mmCIF file of C-alpha atoms in Angstrom:
data_model
loop_
_atom_site.group_PDB
_atom_site.id
_atom_site.type_symbol
_atom_site.label_atom_id
_atom_site.label_comp_id
_atom_site.label_asym_id
_atom_site.label_seq_id
_atom_site.Cartn_x
_atom_site.Cartn_y
_atom_site.Cartn_z
ATOM 1 C CA MET X 7 -2.644 -18.739 -17.462
ATOM 2 C CA LEU X 8 -0.375 -20.648 -15.081
ATOM 3 C CA VAL X 9 -0.115 -19.666 -11.437
ATOM 4 C CA SER X 10 3.670 -19.613 -11.884
ATOM 5 C CA ASP X 11 3.181 -16.800 -14.418
ATOM 6 C CA LEU X 12 1.609 -14.739 -11.653
ATOM 7 C CA LYS X 13 4.279 -15.339 -9.015
ATOM 8 C CA ARG X 14 5.852 -12.001 -9.904
ATOM 9 C CA ALA X 15 2.635 -10.156 -10.696
ATOM 10 C CA SER X 16 1.202 -7.255 -8.728
ATOM 11 C CA PRO X 17 -1.699 -7.957 -6.365
ATOM 12 C CA HIS X 18 -3.954 -5.993 -8.703
ATOM 13 C CA ASP X 19 -3.053 -8.206 -11.664
ATOM 14 C CA ILE X 20 -3.613 -11.357 -9.593
ATOM 15 C CA LEU X 21 -7.076 -10.175 -8.575
ATOM 16 C CA GLN X 22 -7.798 -9.295 -12.192
ATOM 17 C CA ALA X 23 -6.664 -12.773 -13.314
ATOM 18 C CA TRP X 24 -9.051 -14.301 -10.779
ATOM 19 C CA GLN X 25 -11.948 -12.196 -12.006
ATOM 20 C CA ASP X 26 -11.028 -13.090 -15.599
ATOM 21 C CA GLY X 27 -11.385 -16.753 -14.644
ATOM 22 C CA ALA X 28 -7.709 -17.464 -15.376
ATOM 23 C CA ILE X 29 -6.998 -18.742 -11.853
ATOM 24 C CA SER X 30 -9.146 -20.171 -9.076
ATOM 25 C CA TYR X 31 -10.104 -18.325 -5.915
ATOM 26 C CA ARG X 32 -7.833 -20.647 -3.927
ATOM 27 C CA GLU X 33 -4.889 -19.734 -6.129
ATOM 28 C CA ALA X 34 -5.753 -16.047 -5.786
ATOM 29 C CA MET X 35 -5.897 -16.437 -1.991
ATOM 30 C CA THR X 36 -2.483 -18.104 -1.907
ATOM 31 C CA LEU X 37 -0.890 -15.427 -4.072
ATOM 32 C CA THR X 38 -2.426 -12.415 -2.321
ATOM 33 C CA GLY X 39 -2.415 -13.680 1.244
ATOM 34 C CA CYS X 40 -6.171 -13.172 1.579
ATOM 35 C CA GLU X 41 -7.471 -15.631 4.143
ATOM 36 C CA ASN X 42 -10.963 -16.185 2.779
ATOM 37 C CA LEU X 43 -13.279 -15.417 -0.092
ATOM 38 C CA PHE X 44 -14.743 -12.401 1.666
ATOM 39 C CA GLU X 45 -11.273 -10.815 1.958
ATOM 40 C CA LEU X 46 -10.642 -11.571 -1.682
ATOM 41 C CA TYR X 47 -13.798 -9.726 -2.726
ATOM 42 C CA GLN X 48 -12.928 -6.848 -0.387
ATOM 43 C CA ALA X 49 -9.452 -6.683 -1.955
ATOM 44 C CA CYS X 50 -11.035 -6.458 -5.407
ATOM 45 C CA ARG X 51 -13.241 -3.643 -4.213
ATOM 46 C CA SER X 52 -10.336 -1.725 -2.647
ATOM 47 C CA SER X 53 -8.193 -2.332 -5.731
ATOM 48 C CA ARG X 54 -10.879 -1.249 -8.196
ATOM 49 C CA VAL X 55 -11.056 -4.653 -9.890
ATOM 50 C CA ALA X 56 -14.495 -5.084 -11.415
ATOM 51 C CA LEU X 57 -16.360 -8.150 -10.170
ATOM 52 C CA ARG X 58 -17.862 -10.346 -12.847
ATOM 53 C CA SER X 59 -21.454 -11.455 -12.409
ATOM 54 C CA VAL X 60 -21.284 -14.463 -14.752
ATOM 55 C CA LEU X 61 -19.818 -17.761 -13.538
ATOM 56 C CA THR X 62 -16.904 -19.279 -15.435
ATOM 57 C CA ASP X 63 -17.380 -22.744 -16.992
ATOM 58 C CA ARG X 64 -15.311 -24.290 -14.203
ATOM 59 C CA GLU X 65 -17.420 -22.593 -11.517
ATOM 60 C CA LEU X 66 -20.608 -23.590 -13.296
ATOM 61 C CA GLN X 67 -19.475 -27.231 -13.405
ATOM 62 C CA GLY X 68 -18.695 -27.036 -9.676
ATOM 63 C CA VAL X 69 -22.148 -25.673 -8.891
ATOM 64 C CA GLU X 70 -23.822 -28.296 -11.098
ATOM 65 C CA ALA X 71 -21.884 -31.106 -9.421
ATOM 66 C CA THR X 72 -22.838 -29.752 -6.005
ATOM 67 C CA VAL X 73 -26.563 -29.435 -6.653
ATOM 68 C CA SER X 74 -27.093 -32.372 -9.048
ATOM 69 C CA ASP X 75 -28.424 -34.589 -6.258
ATOM 70 C CA LEU X 76 -30.954 -31.947 -5.319
ATOM 71 C CA ILE X 77 -32.460 -31.618 -8.779
ATOM 72 C CA GLY X 78 -34.886 -34.236 -10.015
ATOM 73 C CA PRO X 79 -34.602 -36.011 -13.377
ATOM 74 C CA MET E 1 -6.791 -9.903 -18.827
ATOM 75 C CA ASN E 2 -4.947 -6.607 -18.345
ATOM 76 C CA THR E 3 -4.475 -4.827 -21.638
ATOM 77 C CA TRP E 4 -3.581 -1.335 -20.417
ATOM 78 C CA LYS E 5 -0.157 0.211 -20.641
ATOM 79 C CA LYS E 6 1.723 0.643 -17.387
ATOM 80 C CA LYS E 7 3.355 3.860 -16.240
ATOM 81 C CA PRO E 8 5.742 3.668 -13.279
ATOM 82 C CA VAL E 9 5.059 5.544 -10.060
ATOM 83 C CA THR E 10 7.848 7.981 -9.288
ATOM 84 C CA LEU E 11 7.548 8.631 -5.579
ATOM 85 C CA ILE E 12 6.169 7.024 -2.455
ATOM 86 C CA VAL E 13 4.062 8.944 0.075
ATOM 87 C CA ALA E 14 4.066 6.986 3.310
ATOM 88 C CA ASP E 15 1.260 7.212 5.839
ATOM 89 C CA SER E 16 2.146 6.848 9.510
ATOM 90 C CA GLY E 17 0.610 3.348 9.818
ATOM 91 C CA PRO E 18 3.091 1.458 7.614
ATOM 92 C CA LEU E 19 6.030 3.402 9.063
ATOM 93 C CA ILE E 20 5.119 2.509 12.629
ATOM 94 C CA SER E 21 4.444 -1.107 11.634
ATOM 95 C CA LEU E 22 7.804 -1.468 9.894
ATOM 96 C CA ALA E 23 9.535 0.142 12.858
ATOM 97 C CA CYS E 24 7.900 -2.352 15.221
ATOM 98 C CA ALA E 25 9.360 -5.213 13.167
ATOM 99 C CA ASP E 26 12.683 -3.375 12.684
ATOM 100 C CA GLU E 27 12.137 -3.618 8.916
ATOM 101 C CA LEU E 28 12.227 0.049 7.873
ATOM 102 C CA ARG E 29 14.961 -0.874 5.408
ATOM 103 C CA LEU E 30 12.234 -2.461 3.255
ATOM 104 C CA LEU E 31 11.117 1.022 2.184
ATOM 105 C CA GLN E 32 14.248 1.150 0.057
ATOM 106 C CA SER E 33 12.961 -1.801 -1.965
ATOM 107 C CA PHE E 34 10.630 0.567 -3.830
ATOM 108 C CA GLY E 35 13.703 2.076 -5.474
ATOM 109 C CA ARG E 36 11.927 5.449 -5.239
ATOM 110 C CA PRO E 37 12.168 8.435 -2.903
ATOM 111 C CA VAL E 38 9.866 8.227 0.119
ATOM 112 C CA LEU E 39 8.062 11.418 1.127
ATOM 113 C CA VAL E 40 6.468 11.928 4.511
ATOM 114 C CA ALA E 41 4.215 14.835 5.478
ATOM 115 C CA ASP E 42 5.351 16.975 8.412
ATOM 116 C CA VAL E 43 2.066 16.040 10.122
ATOM 117 C CA VAL E 44 2.757 12.325 9.685
ATOM 118 C CA ARG E 45 6.209 12.686 11.241
ATOM 119 C CA LYS E 46 4.736 14.692 14.106
ATOM 120 C CA GLU E 47 2.105 11.986 14.557
ATOM 121 C CA TRP E 48 4.665 9.328 15.455
ATOM 122 C CA THR E 49 6.818 11.503 17.708
ATOM 123 C CA ARG E 50 4.068 12.880 19.906
ATOM 124 C CA LYS E 51 3.489 9.808 22.043
ATOM 125 C CA LEU E 52 6.577 8.973 24.014
ATOM 126 C CA GLY E 53 6.997 5.248 24.231
ATOM 127 C CA ALA E 54 4.689 4.445 21.318
ATOM 128 C CA PRO E 55 5.658 1.193 19.553
ATOM 129 C CA GLY E 56 8.494 1.709 17.094
ATOM 130 C CA GLU E 57 8.886 5.434 17.781
ATOM 131 C CA GLU E 58 12.508 5.300 18.824
ATOM 132 C CA ARG E 59 13.459 3.141 15.828
ATOM 133 C CA LEU E 60 11.607 5.469 13.457
ATOM 134 C CA THR E 61 13.329 8.552 14.780
ATOM 135 C CA HIS E 62 16.729 6.878 14.632
ATOM 136 C CA TRP E 63 16.165 5.460 11.151
ATOM 137 C CA PHE E 64 15.136 8.748 9.593
ATOM 138 C CA ASP E 65 18.078 10.492 11.257
ATOM 139 C CA THR E 66 20.493 7.956 9.752
ATOM 140 C CA ALA E 67 20.063 5.443 6.901
ATOM 141 C CA GLY E 68 16.524 6.441 5.961
ATOM 142 C CA GLY E 69 17.528 10.065 5.583
ATOM 143 C CA ASN E 70 19.126 9.230 2.245
ATOM 144 C CA GLN E 71 15.797 8.238 0.759
ATOM 145 C CA PHE E 72 13.290 10.029 2.949
ATOM 146 C CA ARG E 73 12.091 13.643 2.572
ATOM 147 C CA GLU E 74 9.833 15.444 5.000
ATOM 148 C CA LEU E 75 7.291 17.711 3.324
ATOM 149 C CA ARG E 76 5.926 20.995 4.543
ATOM 150 C CA THR E 77 2.112 21.134 4.545
ATOM 151 C CA PRO E 78 -0.318 23.802 5.783
ATOM 152 C CA PHE E 79 -1.631 21.362 8.395
ATOM 153 C CA LEU E 80 1.258 21.227 10.854
ATOM 154 C CA ALA E 81 0.209 24.289 12.900
ATOM 155 C CA VAL E 82 -3.368 22.962 13.031
ATOM 156 C CA PHE E 83 -2.068 19.550 14.077
ATOM 157 C CA ILE E 84 0.079 20.978 16.884
ATOM 158 C CA ASP E 85 -2.924 22.940 18.128
ATOM 159 C CA ALA E 86 -5.051 19.778 17.926
ATOM 160 C CA ILE E 87 -2.483 17.868 19.996
ATOM 161 C CA ALA E 88 -2.790 20.573 22.674
ATOM 162 C CA GLN E 89 -6.588 20.254 22.580
ATOM 163 C CA GLU E 90 -6.309 16.498 23.076
ATOM 164 C CA ALA E 91 -3.803 16.922 25.906
ATOM 165 C CA SER E 92 -6.027 19.399 27.738
ATOM 166 C CA GLY E 93 -9.107 17.233 27.287
ATOM 167 C CA GLU E 94 -10.881 20.004 25.368
ATOM 168 C CA ASN E 95 -11.333 17.731 22.351
ATOM 169 C CA PRO E 96 -10.078 14.136 22.659
ATOM 170 C CA ASP E 97 -10.431 13.534 18.887
ATOM 171 C CA ALA E 98 -8.943 16.796 17.632
ATOM 172 C CA THR E 99 -6.166 15.195 15.535
ATOM 173 C CA ILE E 100 -8.362 12.653 13.777
ATOM 174 C CA GLY E 101 -8.214 12.950 9.991
ATOM 175 C CA LEU E 102 -5.417 15.536 9.862
ATOM 176 C CA GLY E 103 -2.799 13.009 8.657
ATOM 177 C CA ASP E 104 -5.140 11.922 5.854
ATOM 178 C CA ALA E 105 -5.822 15.562 4.995
ATOM 179 C CA ALA E 106 -2.081 16.250 4.731
ATOM 180 C CA ILE E 107 -1.583 13.304 2.358
ATOM 181 C CA SER E 108 -4.530 14.401 0.266
ATOM 182 C CA TRP E 109 -3.053 17.910 0.102
ATOM 183 C CA ILE E 110 0.308 16.511 -1.051
ATOM 184 C CA LEU E 111 -1.344 14.579 -3.878
ATOM 185 C CA LYS E 112 -3.141 17.702 -5.029
ATOM 186 C CA ASN E 113 0.002 19.834 -4.897
ATOM 187 C CA LEU E 114 2.730 17.645 -6.415
ATOM 188 C CA PRO E 115 4.229 20.444 -8.563
ATOM 189 C CA ARG E 116 4.422 22.781 -5.563
ATOM 190 C CA LEU E 117 5.931 20.529 -2.905
ATOM 191 C CA LYS E 118 8.615 21.851 -0.599
ATOM 192 C CA SER E 119 10.685 20.175 2.064
ATOM 193 C CA VAL E 120 10.452 21.422 5.641
ATOM 194 C CA ASP E 121 13.665 23.369 4.894
ATOM 195 C CA GLY E 122 11.828 25.251 2.148
ATOM 196 C CA GLU E 123 13.649 23.478 -0.674
ATOM 197 C CA SER E 124 11.504 22.898 -3.782
ATOM 198 C CA LEU E 125 11.193 19.271 -4.788
ATOM 199 C CA PRO E 126 11.424 18.290 -8.439
ATOM 200 C CA VAL E 127 8.045 16.600 -8.794
ATOM 201 C CA GLY E 128 6.367 17.270 -12.110
ATOM 202 C CA PRO E 129 2.605 17.427 -12.661
ATOM 203 C CA GLU E 130 2.729 14.226 -14.722
ATOM 204 C CA GLU E 131 4.476 12.181 -12.050
ATOM 205 C CA ILE E 132 2.517 9.564 -10.170
ATOM 206 C CA ALA E 133 2.607 9.109 -6.428
ATOM 207 C CA LEU E 134 2.001 5.855 -4.609
ATOM 208 C CA VAL E 135 0.384 6.130 -1.189
ATOM 209 C CA LEU E 136 1.489 3.369 1.168
ATOM 210 C CA THR E 137 -1.182 2.986 3.805
ATOM 211 C CA GLU E 138 -2.917 0.497 6.037
ATOM 212 C CA ASP E 139 -5.690 2.829 7.028
ATOM 213 C CA GLY E 140 -8.643 1.774 4.973
ATOM 214 C CA PRO E 141 -11.191 1.875 3.683
ATOM 215 C CA TYR E 142 -12.175 5.034 5.579
ATOM 216 C CA GLY E 143 -8.750 6.661 5.845
ATOM 217 C CA ASP E 144 -8.191 5.773 2.218
ATOM 218 C CA GLY E 145 -11.341 7.702 1.323
ATOM 219 C CA SER E 146 -9.647 11.053 0.805
ATOM 220 C CA VAL E 147 -7.182 9.395 -1.576
ATOM 221 C CA LEU E 148 -9.899 7.340 -3.254
ATOM 222 C CA MET E 149 -11.326 10.504 -4.761
ATOM 223 C CA GLN E 150 -8.071 11.185 -6.579
ATOM 224 C CA ARG E 151 -7.644 8.679 -9.345
ATOM 225 C CA ARG E 152 -4.149 9.894 -10.117
ATOM 226 C CA ALA E 153 -2.697 8.301 -6.986
ATOM 227 C CA HIS E 154 -1.751 4.629 -6.684
ATOM 228 C CA VAL E 155 -2.797 3.097 -3.354
ATOM 229 C CA LEU E 156 -1.005 0.125 -1.818
ATOM 230 C CA SER E 157 -1.698 -1.472 1.544
ATOM 231 C CA THR E 158 1.037 -2.739 3.846
ATOM 232 C CA ARG E 159 -0.234 -6.332 3.670
ATOM 233 C CA GLN E 160 -0.309 -6.528 -0.121
ATOM 234 C CA TRP E 161 3.072 -4.846 -0.355
ATOM 235 C CA LEU E 162 4.712 -7.305 2.054
ATOM 236 C CA LYS E 163 3.082 -10.282 0.337
ATOM 237 C CA THR E 164 4.468 -9.090 -3.010
ATOM 238 C CA LEU E 165 7.956 -8.692 -1.521
ATOM 239 C CA GLU E 166 7.658 -12.299 -0.358
ATOM 240 C CA ARG E 167 6.689 -13.513 -3.845
ATOM 241 C CA LEU E 168 9.576 -11.556 -5.354
ATOM 242 C CA GLY E 169 11.964 -13.213 -2.919
ATOM 243 C CA LEU E 170 12.976 -10.043 -1.062
ATOM 244 C CA ILE E 171 11.683 -11.314 2.257
ATOM 245 C CA PRO E 172 11.257 -14.931 3.368
ATOM 246 C CA SER E 173 7.806 -14.479 4.884
ATOM 247 C CA SER E 174 5.312 -11.614 5.054
ATOM 248 C CA ARG E 175 3.460 -13.504 7.775
ATOM 249 C CA ALA E 176 6.576 -13.538 9.966
ATOM 250 C CA ILE E 177 6.920 -9.749 9.661
ATOM 251 C CA ILE E 178 3.261 -9.181 10.487
ATOM 252 C CA ASP E 179 3.606 -11.487 13.489
ATOM 253 C CA GLU E 180 6.666 -9.496 14.564
ATOM 254 C CA ILE E 181 4.741 -6.222 14.263
ATOM 255 C CA GLN E 182 1.945 -7.656 16.380
ATOM 256 C CA ALA E 183 4.427 -8.947 18.924
ATOM 257 C CA GLY E 184 5.666 -5.341 19.149
ATOM 258 C CA GLY E 185 2.226 -4.255 20.317
ATOM 259 C CA ARG E 186 0.681 -3.110 17.058
ATOM 260 C CA ARG E 187 -2.126 -4.673 15.072
ATOM 261 C CA VAL E 188 -1.864 -4.499 11.277
ATOM 262 C CA ALA E 189 -5.230 -3.800 9.674
ATOM 263 C CA ARG E 190 -6.624 -6.508 7.379
ATOM 264 C CA TYR E 191 -7.045 -3.850 4.693
ATOM 265 C CA MET E 192 -5.782 -5.088 1.311
ATOM 266 C CA ALA E 193 -5.468 -2.808 -1.684
ATOM 267 C CA ASP E 194 -3.357 -2.389 -4.781
ATOM 268 C CA ARG E 195 -5.228 0.241 -6.740
ATOM 269 C CA PRO E 196 -3.471 1.715 -9.772
ATOM 270 C CA ALA E 197 -3.827 5.354 -10.663
ATOM 271 C CA GLU E 198 -5.810 5.925 -13.830
ATOM 272 C CA VAL E 199 -3.485 8.125 -15.835
ATOM 273 C CA ASP E 200 -5.679 8.126 -18.914
ATOM 274 C CA GLY E 201 -8.041 5.727 -20.638
ATOM 275 C CA GLY E 202 -5.466 3.097 -21.543
ATOM 276 C CA THR E 203 -2.696 3.698 -19.025
ATOM 277 C CA ARG E 204 -2.463 2.771 -15.367
ATOM 278 C CA SER E 205 0.288 3.093 -12.817
ATOM 279 C CA ASP E 206 2.619 0.318 -11.710
ATOM 280 C CA TRP E 207 4.914 0.278 -8.694
ATOM 281 C CA LYS E 208 6.544 -3.124 -9.049
ATOM 282 C CA ASP E 209 9.147 -2.274 -11.705
ATOM 283 C CA GLY E 210 11.248 -0.364 -9.169
ATOM 284 C CA THR E 211 11.198 -3.304 -6.781
ATOM 285 C CA GLU E 212 12.073 -5.741 -9.551
ATOM 286 C CA ALA E 213 15.062 -3.554 -10.434
ATOM 287 C CA VAL E 214 16.167 -3.699 -6.795
ATOM 288 C CA VAL E 215 15.759 -7.515 -6.837
ATOM 289 C CA ALA E 216 17.753 -7.761 -10.076
ATOM 290 C CA GLY E 217 20.469 -5.498 -8.658
ATOM 291 C CA ARG E 218 20.688 -7.643 -5.565
ATOM 292 C CA GLY E 219 21.075 -10.740 -7.732
ATOM 293 C CA GLU E 220 23.947 -9.119 -9.603
ATOM 294 C CA ASP E 221 25.618 -8.155 -6.315
ATOM 295 C CA GLN E 222 25.503 -11.789 -5.247
ATOM 296 C CA THR E 223 26.961 -13.097 -8.508
ATOM 297 C CA PRO E 224 30.506 -14.350 -7.804
#
């Protein structure tokens, strides 16, 4: 999904798209006006958007890139 | 991805917080962007007129006596007499917190009694049991608690509403309005919510269609 598709979406649908992995947290913050990740999670909670517990592939790649130096061969 | 069907909300129940905030920024006209009637509990109206000199009070009173009166209806609830008594208790010092929670209770009562609503003049309002109300609030998560229990009400916070109006092109900047409200002496809560009502298993409420119709109508008005 493109961010431009969500320009006219409701806040609830934007939060849902973020939790579906369709947009990044930064894109969700820009669209909803949330100032940080904590506010984004709070908005999900207040908007009854279920939080996923499994990382998306993109998030997993980000974590792997971040910790690769810390893990031995 | 959202797969549920959307059912439009049919009326807006405004809490005192958003009304006072909009009055501070002189943006009460934005309530008309819902394209739906706005209902206000008698207690909520009393809440903003009890403190002389409170931010936005004069603008609110003027607006509802003039332009806003076309869209706004004041609802009779059983809480007004209790609220007036509570104001007296606060004024005398007997109980400094006597009015706390009464505005929320009035809104909760309205949501439970949609088919039986009456204006303060005693006129019955045509609100069917299947209609869906949207509660515009900035009082959360605690004030939102009484509404949270009722899954048939859509809840929208002032911040998320203004941000959506910005994305739809109805206002240039939600941040500028919030700054204006704060310059008027009022702090807008960080609370952010856009929680659809759960009408049934596959259907949830949506408030944005009315606003999009207003946006489309405005575009047509501007067409040469």
